[in-house]
Short mmCIF file of C-alpha atoms and ligand atoms in Angstrom, two decimals:
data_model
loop_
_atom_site.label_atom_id
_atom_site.label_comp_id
_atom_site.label_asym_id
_atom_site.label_seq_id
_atom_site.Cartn_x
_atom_site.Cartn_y
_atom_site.Cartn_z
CA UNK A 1 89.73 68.44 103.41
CA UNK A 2 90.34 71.49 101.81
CA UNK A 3 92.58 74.16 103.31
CA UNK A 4 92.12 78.01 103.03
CA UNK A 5 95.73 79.50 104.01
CA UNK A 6 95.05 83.01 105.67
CA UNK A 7 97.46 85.86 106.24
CA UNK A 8 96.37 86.86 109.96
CA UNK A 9 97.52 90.63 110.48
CA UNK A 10 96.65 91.05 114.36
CA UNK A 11 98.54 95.01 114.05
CA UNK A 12 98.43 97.01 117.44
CA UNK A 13 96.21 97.79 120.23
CA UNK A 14 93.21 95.40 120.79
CA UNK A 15 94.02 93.81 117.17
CA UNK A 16 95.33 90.57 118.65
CA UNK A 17 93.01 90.09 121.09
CA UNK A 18 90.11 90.57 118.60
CA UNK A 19 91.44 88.75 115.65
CA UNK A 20 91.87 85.31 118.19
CA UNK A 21 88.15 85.41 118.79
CA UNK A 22 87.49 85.22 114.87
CA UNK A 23 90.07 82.89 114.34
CA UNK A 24 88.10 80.87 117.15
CA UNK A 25 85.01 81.62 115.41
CA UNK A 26 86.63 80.14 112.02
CA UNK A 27 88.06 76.88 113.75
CA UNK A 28 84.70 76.08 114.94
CA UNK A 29 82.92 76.58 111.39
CA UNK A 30 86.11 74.41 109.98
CA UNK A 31 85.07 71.46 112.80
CA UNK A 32 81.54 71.80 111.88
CA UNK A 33 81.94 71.70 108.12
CA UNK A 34 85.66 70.17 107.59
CA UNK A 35 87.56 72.85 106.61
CA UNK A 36 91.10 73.61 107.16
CA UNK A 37 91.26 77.16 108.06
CA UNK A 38 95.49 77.83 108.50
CA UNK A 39 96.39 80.62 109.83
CA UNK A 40 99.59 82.75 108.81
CA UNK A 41 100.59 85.53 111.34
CA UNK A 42 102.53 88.54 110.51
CA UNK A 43 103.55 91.96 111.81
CA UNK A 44 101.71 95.24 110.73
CA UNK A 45 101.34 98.65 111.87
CA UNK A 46 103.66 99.65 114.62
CA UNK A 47 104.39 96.54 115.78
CA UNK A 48 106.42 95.90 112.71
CA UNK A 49 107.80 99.33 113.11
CA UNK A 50 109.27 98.32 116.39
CA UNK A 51 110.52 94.99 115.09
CA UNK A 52 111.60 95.85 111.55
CA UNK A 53 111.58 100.00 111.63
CA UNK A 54 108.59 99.92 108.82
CA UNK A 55 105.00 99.23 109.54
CA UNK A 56 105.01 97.21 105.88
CA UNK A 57 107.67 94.97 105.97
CA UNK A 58 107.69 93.19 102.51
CA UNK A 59 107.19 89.78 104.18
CA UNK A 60 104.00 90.74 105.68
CA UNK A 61 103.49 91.91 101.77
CA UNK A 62 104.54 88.74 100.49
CA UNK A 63 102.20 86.25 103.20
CA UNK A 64 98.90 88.44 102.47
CA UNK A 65 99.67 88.05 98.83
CA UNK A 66 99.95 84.32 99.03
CA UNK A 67 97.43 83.71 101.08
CA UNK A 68 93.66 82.81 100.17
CA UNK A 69 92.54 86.18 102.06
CA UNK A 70 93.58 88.55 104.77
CA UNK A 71 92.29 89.03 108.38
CA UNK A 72 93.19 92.08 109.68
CA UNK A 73 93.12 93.89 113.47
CA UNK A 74 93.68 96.63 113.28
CA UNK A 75 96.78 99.25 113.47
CA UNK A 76 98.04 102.01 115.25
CA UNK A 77 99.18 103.48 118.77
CA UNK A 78 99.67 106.90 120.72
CA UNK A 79 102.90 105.83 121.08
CA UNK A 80 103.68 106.16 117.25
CA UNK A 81 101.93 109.37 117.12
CA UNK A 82 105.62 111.13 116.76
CA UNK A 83 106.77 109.09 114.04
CA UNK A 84 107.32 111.03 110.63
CA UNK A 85 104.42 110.42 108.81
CA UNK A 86 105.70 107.43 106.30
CA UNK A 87 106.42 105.19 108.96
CA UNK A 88 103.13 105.74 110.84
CA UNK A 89 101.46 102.33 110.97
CA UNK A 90 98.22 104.08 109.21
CA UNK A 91 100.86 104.03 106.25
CA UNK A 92 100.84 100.10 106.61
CA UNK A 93 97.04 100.14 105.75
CA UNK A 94 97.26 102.37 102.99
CA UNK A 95 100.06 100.51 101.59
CA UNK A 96 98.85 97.25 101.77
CA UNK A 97 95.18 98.58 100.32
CA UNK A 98 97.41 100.01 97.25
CA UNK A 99 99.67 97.08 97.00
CA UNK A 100 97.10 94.11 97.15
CA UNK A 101 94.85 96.67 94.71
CA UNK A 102 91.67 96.41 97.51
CA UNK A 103 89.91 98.97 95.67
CA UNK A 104 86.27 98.12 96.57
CA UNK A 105 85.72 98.22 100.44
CA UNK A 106 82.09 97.10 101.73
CA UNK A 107 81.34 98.36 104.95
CA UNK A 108 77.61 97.69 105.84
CA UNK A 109 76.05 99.54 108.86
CA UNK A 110 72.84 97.51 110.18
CA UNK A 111 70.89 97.72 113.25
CA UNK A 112 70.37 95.06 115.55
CA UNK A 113 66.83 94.58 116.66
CA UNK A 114 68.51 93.38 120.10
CA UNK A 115 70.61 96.81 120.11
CA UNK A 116 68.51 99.62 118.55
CA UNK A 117 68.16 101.20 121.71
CA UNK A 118 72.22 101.74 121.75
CA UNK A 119 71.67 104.36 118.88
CA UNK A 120 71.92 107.70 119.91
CA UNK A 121 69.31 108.49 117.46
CA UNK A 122 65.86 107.53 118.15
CA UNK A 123 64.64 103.84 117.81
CA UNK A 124 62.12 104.44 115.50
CA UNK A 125 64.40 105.80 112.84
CA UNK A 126 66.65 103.22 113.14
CA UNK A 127 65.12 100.05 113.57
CA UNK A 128 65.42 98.31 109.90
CA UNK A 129 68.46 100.38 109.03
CA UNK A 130 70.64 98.03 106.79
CA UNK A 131 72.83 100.28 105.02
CA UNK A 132 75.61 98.82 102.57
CA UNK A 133 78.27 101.40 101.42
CA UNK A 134 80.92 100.85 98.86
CA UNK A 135 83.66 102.81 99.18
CA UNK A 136 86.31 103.28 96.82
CA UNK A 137 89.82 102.60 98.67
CA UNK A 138 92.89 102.73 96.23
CA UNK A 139 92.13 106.04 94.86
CA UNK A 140 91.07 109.77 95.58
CA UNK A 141 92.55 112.72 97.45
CA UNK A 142 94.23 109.78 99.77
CA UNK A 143 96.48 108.99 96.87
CA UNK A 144 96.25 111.57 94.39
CA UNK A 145 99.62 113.20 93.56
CA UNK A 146 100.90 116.27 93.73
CA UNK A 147 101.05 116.08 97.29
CA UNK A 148 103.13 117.87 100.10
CA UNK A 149 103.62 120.78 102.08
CA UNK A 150 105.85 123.70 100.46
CA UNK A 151 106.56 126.82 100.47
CA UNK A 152 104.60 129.07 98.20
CA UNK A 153 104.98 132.75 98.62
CA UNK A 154 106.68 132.83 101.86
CA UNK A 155 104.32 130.87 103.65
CA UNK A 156 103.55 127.45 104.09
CA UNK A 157 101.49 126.10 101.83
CA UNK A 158 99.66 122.21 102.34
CA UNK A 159 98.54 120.51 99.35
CA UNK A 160 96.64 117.16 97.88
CA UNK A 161 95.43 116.22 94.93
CA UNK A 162 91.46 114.59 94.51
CA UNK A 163 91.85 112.56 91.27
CA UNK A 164 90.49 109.76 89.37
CA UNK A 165 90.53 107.41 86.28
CA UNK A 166 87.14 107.11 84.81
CA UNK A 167 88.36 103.57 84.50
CA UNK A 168 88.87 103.51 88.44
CA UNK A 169 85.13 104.84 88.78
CA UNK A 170 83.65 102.55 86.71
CA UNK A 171 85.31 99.11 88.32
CA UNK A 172 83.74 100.45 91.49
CA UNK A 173 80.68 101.32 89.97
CA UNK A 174 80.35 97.22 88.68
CA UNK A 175 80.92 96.54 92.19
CA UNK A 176 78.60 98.36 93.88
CA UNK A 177 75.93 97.90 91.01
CA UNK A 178 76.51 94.00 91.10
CA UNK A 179 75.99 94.01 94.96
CA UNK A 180 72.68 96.22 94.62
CA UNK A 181 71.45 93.36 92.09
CA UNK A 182 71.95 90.78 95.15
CA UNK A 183 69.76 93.67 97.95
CA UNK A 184 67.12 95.22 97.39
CA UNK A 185 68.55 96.42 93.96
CA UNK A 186 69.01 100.57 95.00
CA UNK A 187 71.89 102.39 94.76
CA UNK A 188 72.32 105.94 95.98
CA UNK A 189 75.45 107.62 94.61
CA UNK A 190 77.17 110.36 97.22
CA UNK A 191 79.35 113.03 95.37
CA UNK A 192 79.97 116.92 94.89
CA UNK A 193 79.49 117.10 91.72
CA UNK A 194 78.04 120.90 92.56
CA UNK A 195 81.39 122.01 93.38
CA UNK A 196 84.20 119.48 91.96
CA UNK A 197 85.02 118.39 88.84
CA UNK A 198 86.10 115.08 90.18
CA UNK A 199 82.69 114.26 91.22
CA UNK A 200 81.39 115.60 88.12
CA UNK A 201 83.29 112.39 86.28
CA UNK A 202 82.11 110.40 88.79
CA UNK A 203 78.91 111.62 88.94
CA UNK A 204 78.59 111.06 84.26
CA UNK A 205 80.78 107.20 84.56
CA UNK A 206 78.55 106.14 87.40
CA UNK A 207 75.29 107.29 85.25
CA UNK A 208 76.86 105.71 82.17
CA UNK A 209 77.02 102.15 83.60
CA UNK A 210 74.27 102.10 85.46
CA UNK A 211 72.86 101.27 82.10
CA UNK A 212 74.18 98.01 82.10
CA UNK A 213 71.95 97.49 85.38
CA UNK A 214 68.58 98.85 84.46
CA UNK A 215 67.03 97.15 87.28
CA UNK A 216 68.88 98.98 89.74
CA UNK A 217 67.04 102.22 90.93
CA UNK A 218 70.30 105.13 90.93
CA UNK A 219 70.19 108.07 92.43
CA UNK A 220 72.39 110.59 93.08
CA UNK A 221 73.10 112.53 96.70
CA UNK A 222 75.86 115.33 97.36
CA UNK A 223 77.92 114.76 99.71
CA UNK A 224 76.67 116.88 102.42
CA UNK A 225 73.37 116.25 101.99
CA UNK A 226 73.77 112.82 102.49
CA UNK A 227 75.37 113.29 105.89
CA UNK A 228 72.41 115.08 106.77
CA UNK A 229 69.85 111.79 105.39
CA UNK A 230 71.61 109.08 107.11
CA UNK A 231 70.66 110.82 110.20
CA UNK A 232 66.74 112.33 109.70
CA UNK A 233 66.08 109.37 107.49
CA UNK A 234 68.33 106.06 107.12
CA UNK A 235 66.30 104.16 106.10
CA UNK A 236 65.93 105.62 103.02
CA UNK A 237 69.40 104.37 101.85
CA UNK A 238 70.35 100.73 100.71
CA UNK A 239 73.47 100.48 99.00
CA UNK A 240 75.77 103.94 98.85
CA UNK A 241 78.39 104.32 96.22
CA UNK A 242 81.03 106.96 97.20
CA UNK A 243 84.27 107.63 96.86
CA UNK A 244 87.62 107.24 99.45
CA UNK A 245 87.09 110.31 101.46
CA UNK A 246 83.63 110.61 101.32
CA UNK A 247 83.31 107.03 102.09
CA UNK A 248 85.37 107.09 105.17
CA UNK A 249 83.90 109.89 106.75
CA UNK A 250 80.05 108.64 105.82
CA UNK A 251 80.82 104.86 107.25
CA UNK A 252 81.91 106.52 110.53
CA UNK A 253 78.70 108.22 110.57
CA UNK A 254 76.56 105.37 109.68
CA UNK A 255 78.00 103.10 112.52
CA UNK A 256 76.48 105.05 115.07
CA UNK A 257 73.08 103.47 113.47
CA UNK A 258 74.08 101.00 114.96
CA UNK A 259 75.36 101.95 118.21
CA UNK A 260 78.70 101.03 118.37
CA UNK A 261 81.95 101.22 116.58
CA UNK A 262 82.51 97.41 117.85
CA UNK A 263 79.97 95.53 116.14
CA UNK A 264 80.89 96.89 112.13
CA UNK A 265 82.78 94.70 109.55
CA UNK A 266 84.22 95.05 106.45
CA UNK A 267 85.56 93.49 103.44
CA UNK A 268 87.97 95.24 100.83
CA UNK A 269 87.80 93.48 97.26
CA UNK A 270 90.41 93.74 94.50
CA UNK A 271 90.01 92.35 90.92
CA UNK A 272 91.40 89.24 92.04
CA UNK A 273 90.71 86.54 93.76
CA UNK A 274 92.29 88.45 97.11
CA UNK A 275 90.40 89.93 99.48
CA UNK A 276 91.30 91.40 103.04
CA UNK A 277 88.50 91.56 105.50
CA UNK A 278 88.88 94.06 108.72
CA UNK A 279 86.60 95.73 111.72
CA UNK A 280 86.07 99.15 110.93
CA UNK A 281 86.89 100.43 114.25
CA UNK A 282 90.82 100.96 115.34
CA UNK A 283 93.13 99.72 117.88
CA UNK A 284 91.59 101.15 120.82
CA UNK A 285 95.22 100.80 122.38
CA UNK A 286 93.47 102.80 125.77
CA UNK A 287 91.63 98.70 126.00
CA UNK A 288 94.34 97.01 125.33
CA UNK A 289 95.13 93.47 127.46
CA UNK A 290 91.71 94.05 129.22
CA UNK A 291 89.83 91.81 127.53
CA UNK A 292 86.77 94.35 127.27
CA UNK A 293 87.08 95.16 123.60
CA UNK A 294 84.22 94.03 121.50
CA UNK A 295 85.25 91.28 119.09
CA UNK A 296 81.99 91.55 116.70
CA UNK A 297 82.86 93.94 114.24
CA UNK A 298 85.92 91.30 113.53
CA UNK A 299 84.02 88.15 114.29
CA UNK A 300 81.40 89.41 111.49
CA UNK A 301 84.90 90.34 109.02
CA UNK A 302 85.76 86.81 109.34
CA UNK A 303 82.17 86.08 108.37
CA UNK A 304 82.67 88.25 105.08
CA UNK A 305 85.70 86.25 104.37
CA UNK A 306 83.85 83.17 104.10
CA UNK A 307 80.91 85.24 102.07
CA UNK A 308 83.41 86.82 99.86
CA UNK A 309 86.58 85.03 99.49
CA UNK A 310 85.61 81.27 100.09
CA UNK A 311 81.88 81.50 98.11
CA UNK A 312 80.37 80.18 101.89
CA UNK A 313 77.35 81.64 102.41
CA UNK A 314 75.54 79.10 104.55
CA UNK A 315 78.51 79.67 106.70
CA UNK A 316 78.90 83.28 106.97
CA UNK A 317 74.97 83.31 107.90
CA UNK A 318 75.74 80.32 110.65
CA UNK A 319 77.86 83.25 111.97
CA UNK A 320 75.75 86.00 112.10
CA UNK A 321 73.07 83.98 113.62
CA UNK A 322 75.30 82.83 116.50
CA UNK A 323 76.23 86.63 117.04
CA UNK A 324 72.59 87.50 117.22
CA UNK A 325 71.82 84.64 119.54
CA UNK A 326 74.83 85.73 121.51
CA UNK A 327 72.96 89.23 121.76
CA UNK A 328 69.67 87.93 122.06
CA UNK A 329 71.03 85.52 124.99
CA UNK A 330 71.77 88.96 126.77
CA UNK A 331 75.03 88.66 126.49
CA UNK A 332 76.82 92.03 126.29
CA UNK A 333 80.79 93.49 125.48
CA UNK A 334 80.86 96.98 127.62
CA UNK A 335 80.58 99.05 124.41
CA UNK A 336 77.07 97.70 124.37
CA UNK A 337 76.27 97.11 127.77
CA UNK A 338 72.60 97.43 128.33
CA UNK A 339 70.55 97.43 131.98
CA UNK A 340 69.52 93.86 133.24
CA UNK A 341 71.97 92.22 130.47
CA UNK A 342 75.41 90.02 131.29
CA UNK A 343 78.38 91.88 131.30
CA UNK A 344 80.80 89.72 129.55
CA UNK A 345 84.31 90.14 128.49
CA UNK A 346 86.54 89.74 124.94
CA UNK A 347 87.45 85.91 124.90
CA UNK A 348 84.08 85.25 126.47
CA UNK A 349 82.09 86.76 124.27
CA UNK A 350 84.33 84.99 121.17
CA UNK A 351 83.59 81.88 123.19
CA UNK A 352 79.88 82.18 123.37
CA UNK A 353 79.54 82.61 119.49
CA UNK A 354 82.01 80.00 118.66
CA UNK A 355 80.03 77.94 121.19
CA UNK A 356 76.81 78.75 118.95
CA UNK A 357 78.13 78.28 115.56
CA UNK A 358 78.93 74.69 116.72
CA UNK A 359 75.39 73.83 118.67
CA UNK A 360 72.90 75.48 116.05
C1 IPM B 401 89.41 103.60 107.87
C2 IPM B 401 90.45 104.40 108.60
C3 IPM B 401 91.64 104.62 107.69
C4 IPM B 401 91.18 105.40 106.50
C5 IPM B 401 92.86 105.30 108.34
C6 IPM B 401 93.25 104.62 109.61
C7 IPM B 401 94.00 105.38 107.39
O1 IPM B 401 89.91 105.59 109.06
O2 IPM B 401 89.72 102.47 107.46
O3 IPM B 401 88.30 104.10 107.71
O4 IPM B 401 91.14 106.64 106.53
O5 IPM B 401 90.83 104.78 105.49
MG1 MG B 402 87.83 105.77 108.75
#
């Protein structure tokens, strides 16, 4: 039987009590297909803070990079909120992005036909939606140096720095190209190349090697306009291509597509082998120990990991399919509560999926 060893950072909040529903989920598809899924937990976020007075202790470091991939909670609490900014657990997600080199995140925003009515937007211009952005993680204005707050001519004065290596562009470029080959082979790149000269590189190294993929149909969006488009018309978009800050604030966008926060995974790829898979939402510490948060979006992360990391793609769709028959069972976390549907509860909800990846 082979065994897939894998670093399980629960963080703060709601992370534990979403993370043991995937790792539920995973158990099951290990019974049904004998595999050995072993689990590794460690501290991050403020949790680790408390524990070890850093929210990246280097053995958390160490685990994740041993391990065959990462499952991650998520971090963060009010209670950290006064903590000086490098030990806020935030910092332990941008550190272990930079330090495991998880420069390619995937976060795709699709509707469920079960849920489209959850969208604030109108049905009709959601239904369909299956939106796939790529979103570079390790680099941009989030890590760009110099950085700081000084002062310049007798007042304060905050500063970052929006940067990047053509050579950082164009391995996210082959990313995003190479997963447009496997959709519906479009690829919409979001800059502001109008106004920046940062997106200007982008916007030339993400034309030059789109060569290599002259299948793929490119375009090119600014950045503003394309929060505008993913609202009167999402359907429009299949795979986006943006950069770190762009890319954070358009896949926070895009999730309300699909209604809620709780159902949207992701999966951050480095050159390596190693991979870390994570819901997009946050610790919702306000839900904490109620066992009302919705374990989806981290249910569906675990199902990237098998996608992604383990090659498993009969498995990650078992997955998705017992989600959807969870939803189309009428089965409901509050998040996504819906009239005449069954109210149900974290761990019950983890239990109905798990109980459908083993029946179907
Ligand atoms: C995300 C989050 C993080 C980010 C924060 C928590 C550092 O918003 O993963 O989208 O900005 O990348
Ligand atoms: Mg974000």
């Amino acid at each position: 039987m082979k065994t897939y060893n894998i670093a399980l950072l629960a963080g703060d909040g709601t992370g534990k009590e979403v993370t043991d529903e995937a790792v539920k989920v995973l158990k099951a598809v290990g019974e049904k297909y004998s595999y050995d899924f072993n689990f590794e937990p460690e501290l991050i976020g403020g949790c680790a803070y408390d524990e070890y007075r850093t929210p990246l202790p280097d053995k958390t470091l160490e685990i994740a990079k041993k391990s065959d991939a990462v499952l991650l909670g998520a971090v963060g609490d009010w209670k950290y909120d006064t903590l000086p900014a490098e030990v806020r657990p935030e910092r332990a997600l941008l550190g272990i992005r930079k330090e495991l080199n998880l420069f390619a995140n995937l976060r795709p925003a699709s509707v469920y036909p079960e849920l489209t009515s959850l969208s604030p937007l109108k049905e009709e211009f959601v239904s369909g939606t299956d939106i796939m952005i790529v979103r570079e993680l390790t680099g941009d204005v989030y890590f760009g140096t110099p950085k700081g707050i000084e002062i310049k001519n007798g007042e304060k004065f905050g500063f970052n720095n929006m940067c990047y290596f053509e050579s950082e562009i164009r391995r996210i470029c082959h990313v995003a190209f190479s997963v447009a080959m496997q959709r519906s082979k479009k690829l919409c790149s979001v800059d502001k190349a109008n106004v920046l000269d940062v997106s200007r590189l982008w916007r030339e190294i993400v034309t030059e090697v789109s060569k290599e993929y002259p299948e793929v149909e490119l375009s090119h969006m600014y950045v503003d306009n394309a929060a505008m488009q993913i609202i009167r018309n999402p359907k429009q978009f299949d795979v986006i291509l943006t950069g770190n800050i762009f890319g954070d604030i358009l896949s926070d966008e895009a999730s309300m597509l699909s209604g809620s926060l709780g159902l949207l995974p992701s999966a951050s790829l480095s050159d390596t082998k190693l991979a870390m898979y994570e819901p997009i939402h946050g610790s919702a510490p306000d839900l904490k120990g109620k066992d009302t948060v919705n374990p989806i979006a981290t249910i569906l992360s675990a199902a990237m990991m098998l996608k992604y990391s383990f090659n498993m793609d009969k498995e990650h769709d078992l997955i998705v399919a017992a989600v959807r028959k969870a939803l189309k069972d009428g089965y409901r976390t509050q998040d996504i509560m819906q009239t005449g549907m069954n109210i149900v509860g974290c761990s019950k909800m983890g239990n109905i999926i798990k109980d459908n990846v083993l029946t179907l």
